[in-house]
Amino acid sequence: MEPSMHSDCRRHLVQAASGSGDVYDQVETSRVLLFMFAVLIFVICLELFLHFLEHATKRKPKYADMLHKTTQELMIVGLIYLLVKFCVSTGLAKANGLVYQALDFADLLILFTVLAMVLQATVILFRLRKANRELGKISVLRTENVLANALTELNAAKQKSWVHRYVAWSKLEYQLQVKLLRCLFLRSYDLPQLFPFDKYVEDVQDSQVAHLVEIDISMWIVLMATYALFFIFSGELLSNGEFKAITPVRWWVFIGFAVSLWTLMILLLVYLRKLVQLLLQQAAKKVNIVQDGSTSWIREHRNMATPEAMAEALSHVVQYEASLPPMPPQEAIDNMRRIADELSDDSHDDHFLAHLFAHDLLCGLLGTVGRRMKRRRSPSPTTPKGKLHGVGSLHLPYFSRKLVHVLIQLLFVMNGFYYALFINCVLYLDGFNGMAVIKAALVVIPLLLNTFVVAPKITREFSIINSLFRVDAHKLSAIVEHFAEVEAMKDDMARQV
């Protein structure tokens, strides 16, 4: 009798320590061993897959950086889940209790947000890869060859339907824009013709996409506010409604959120394209196409998005490049290094808060506002070397590089968060029958359009603006050194032959 009582006491103590005795004491050791084996198999497969990804991304540092940030974010989410299990096993939270469920739902929401951001960044990279590959092919060609090939394709498309003309122009427009803006960039910063401008633009673009998988602290605060706003509009937050309640009004609230986000991203894309047009007009002025008094030319070719205006501009670029004397590769490398060093010296920031603001976009924006206010009180007579200069004054209306960057990052993060919000709070409302699946597919169309169509275009347009408007001295130096290494390898191969 007494041994039996001691046994019962020990069992109750174990149950109390676990916080869920009626659940854990029913699990057999053989079952735990079986699932331990299954988990180990999964861990081994996952590690092999990660090693494969690390090997595949060695040649592309930006992809490797993106992979590192992805695993870092997923590790944080895994630690949150470990915290949940720790609270249950130590009795701080009861299994399937309110605290446990709240922690579990919060962890799932964060997990799906991180996964959505990773998938979204991957889609953007693959959507931009084709355009970057085509740009890399024409980078070795002179402007006259690129222009001649483009005119041949456009003239052939004129004989066909308007669909063929639109497709041909949409395929060539970005390539011709980069060639024209390349002339603006090289002349503005006195760089030689051998500078690989396309590689510089692609590097800026990759850095922007790689940052998408890293959600800053300030962004998480905005996402929490958005989450609260969603349930305020559905009327559930203030009334203490259940998280998994069947509330049809959530459909309409989510549709409003998704359509509003899609509208904002479309407006941002239109604004960025307007800025690119202003840069193209500035590039036209750089090659003496547009003169201040030539109002007839401006009336006829103000819209640089037409094939005729672009062809006219590039024909002047061809004449300008033909007038330049040839420069030996080593002399070009020396000039590029000198200019990169000058820009690097100018980019050093003596403010001790710069390092604090370096990793959070919103904090960095606030730091920039503070520095600008300080400069207004004590203005400097010189213009930063890293900013675009040239013929006339270039004015990009309402443009702040960091503000637009923060806005783009915020909209992209919100798009990924809406996927997680939809999966956790909306998808289950009508069950999983055929009509519910069709309804869910229609509701997420704005998010899918943002991911597959709008976001890649925004990334491409902003990368062009960001590359020209303010030079990233560190990326410029890295591009120059890479170019110097390639030229040195060519010289070694030539000597060996």
CSV table of C-alpha atoms in Angstrom, one decimal, residues 315-327:
chain,number,residue,atom,x,y,z
A,315,SER,CA,22.7,58.0,-82.2
A,316,HIS,CA,24.3,61.0,-80.5
A,317,VAL,CA,25.8,58.7,-77.9
A,318,VAL,CA,27.4,56.7,-80.8
A,319,GLN,CA,28.9,60.0,-82.2
A,320,TYR,CA,30.2,60.9,-78.8
A,321,GLU,CA,31.8,57.5,-78.2
A,322,ALA,CA,33.4,57.7,-81.6
A,323,SER,CA,35.0,61.0,-80.8
A,324,LEU,CA,36.8,59.6,-77.7
A,325,PRO,CA,40.4,58.7,-78.0
A,326,PRO,CA,41.2,55.0,-77.2
A,327,MET,CA,42.5,54.3,-73.7
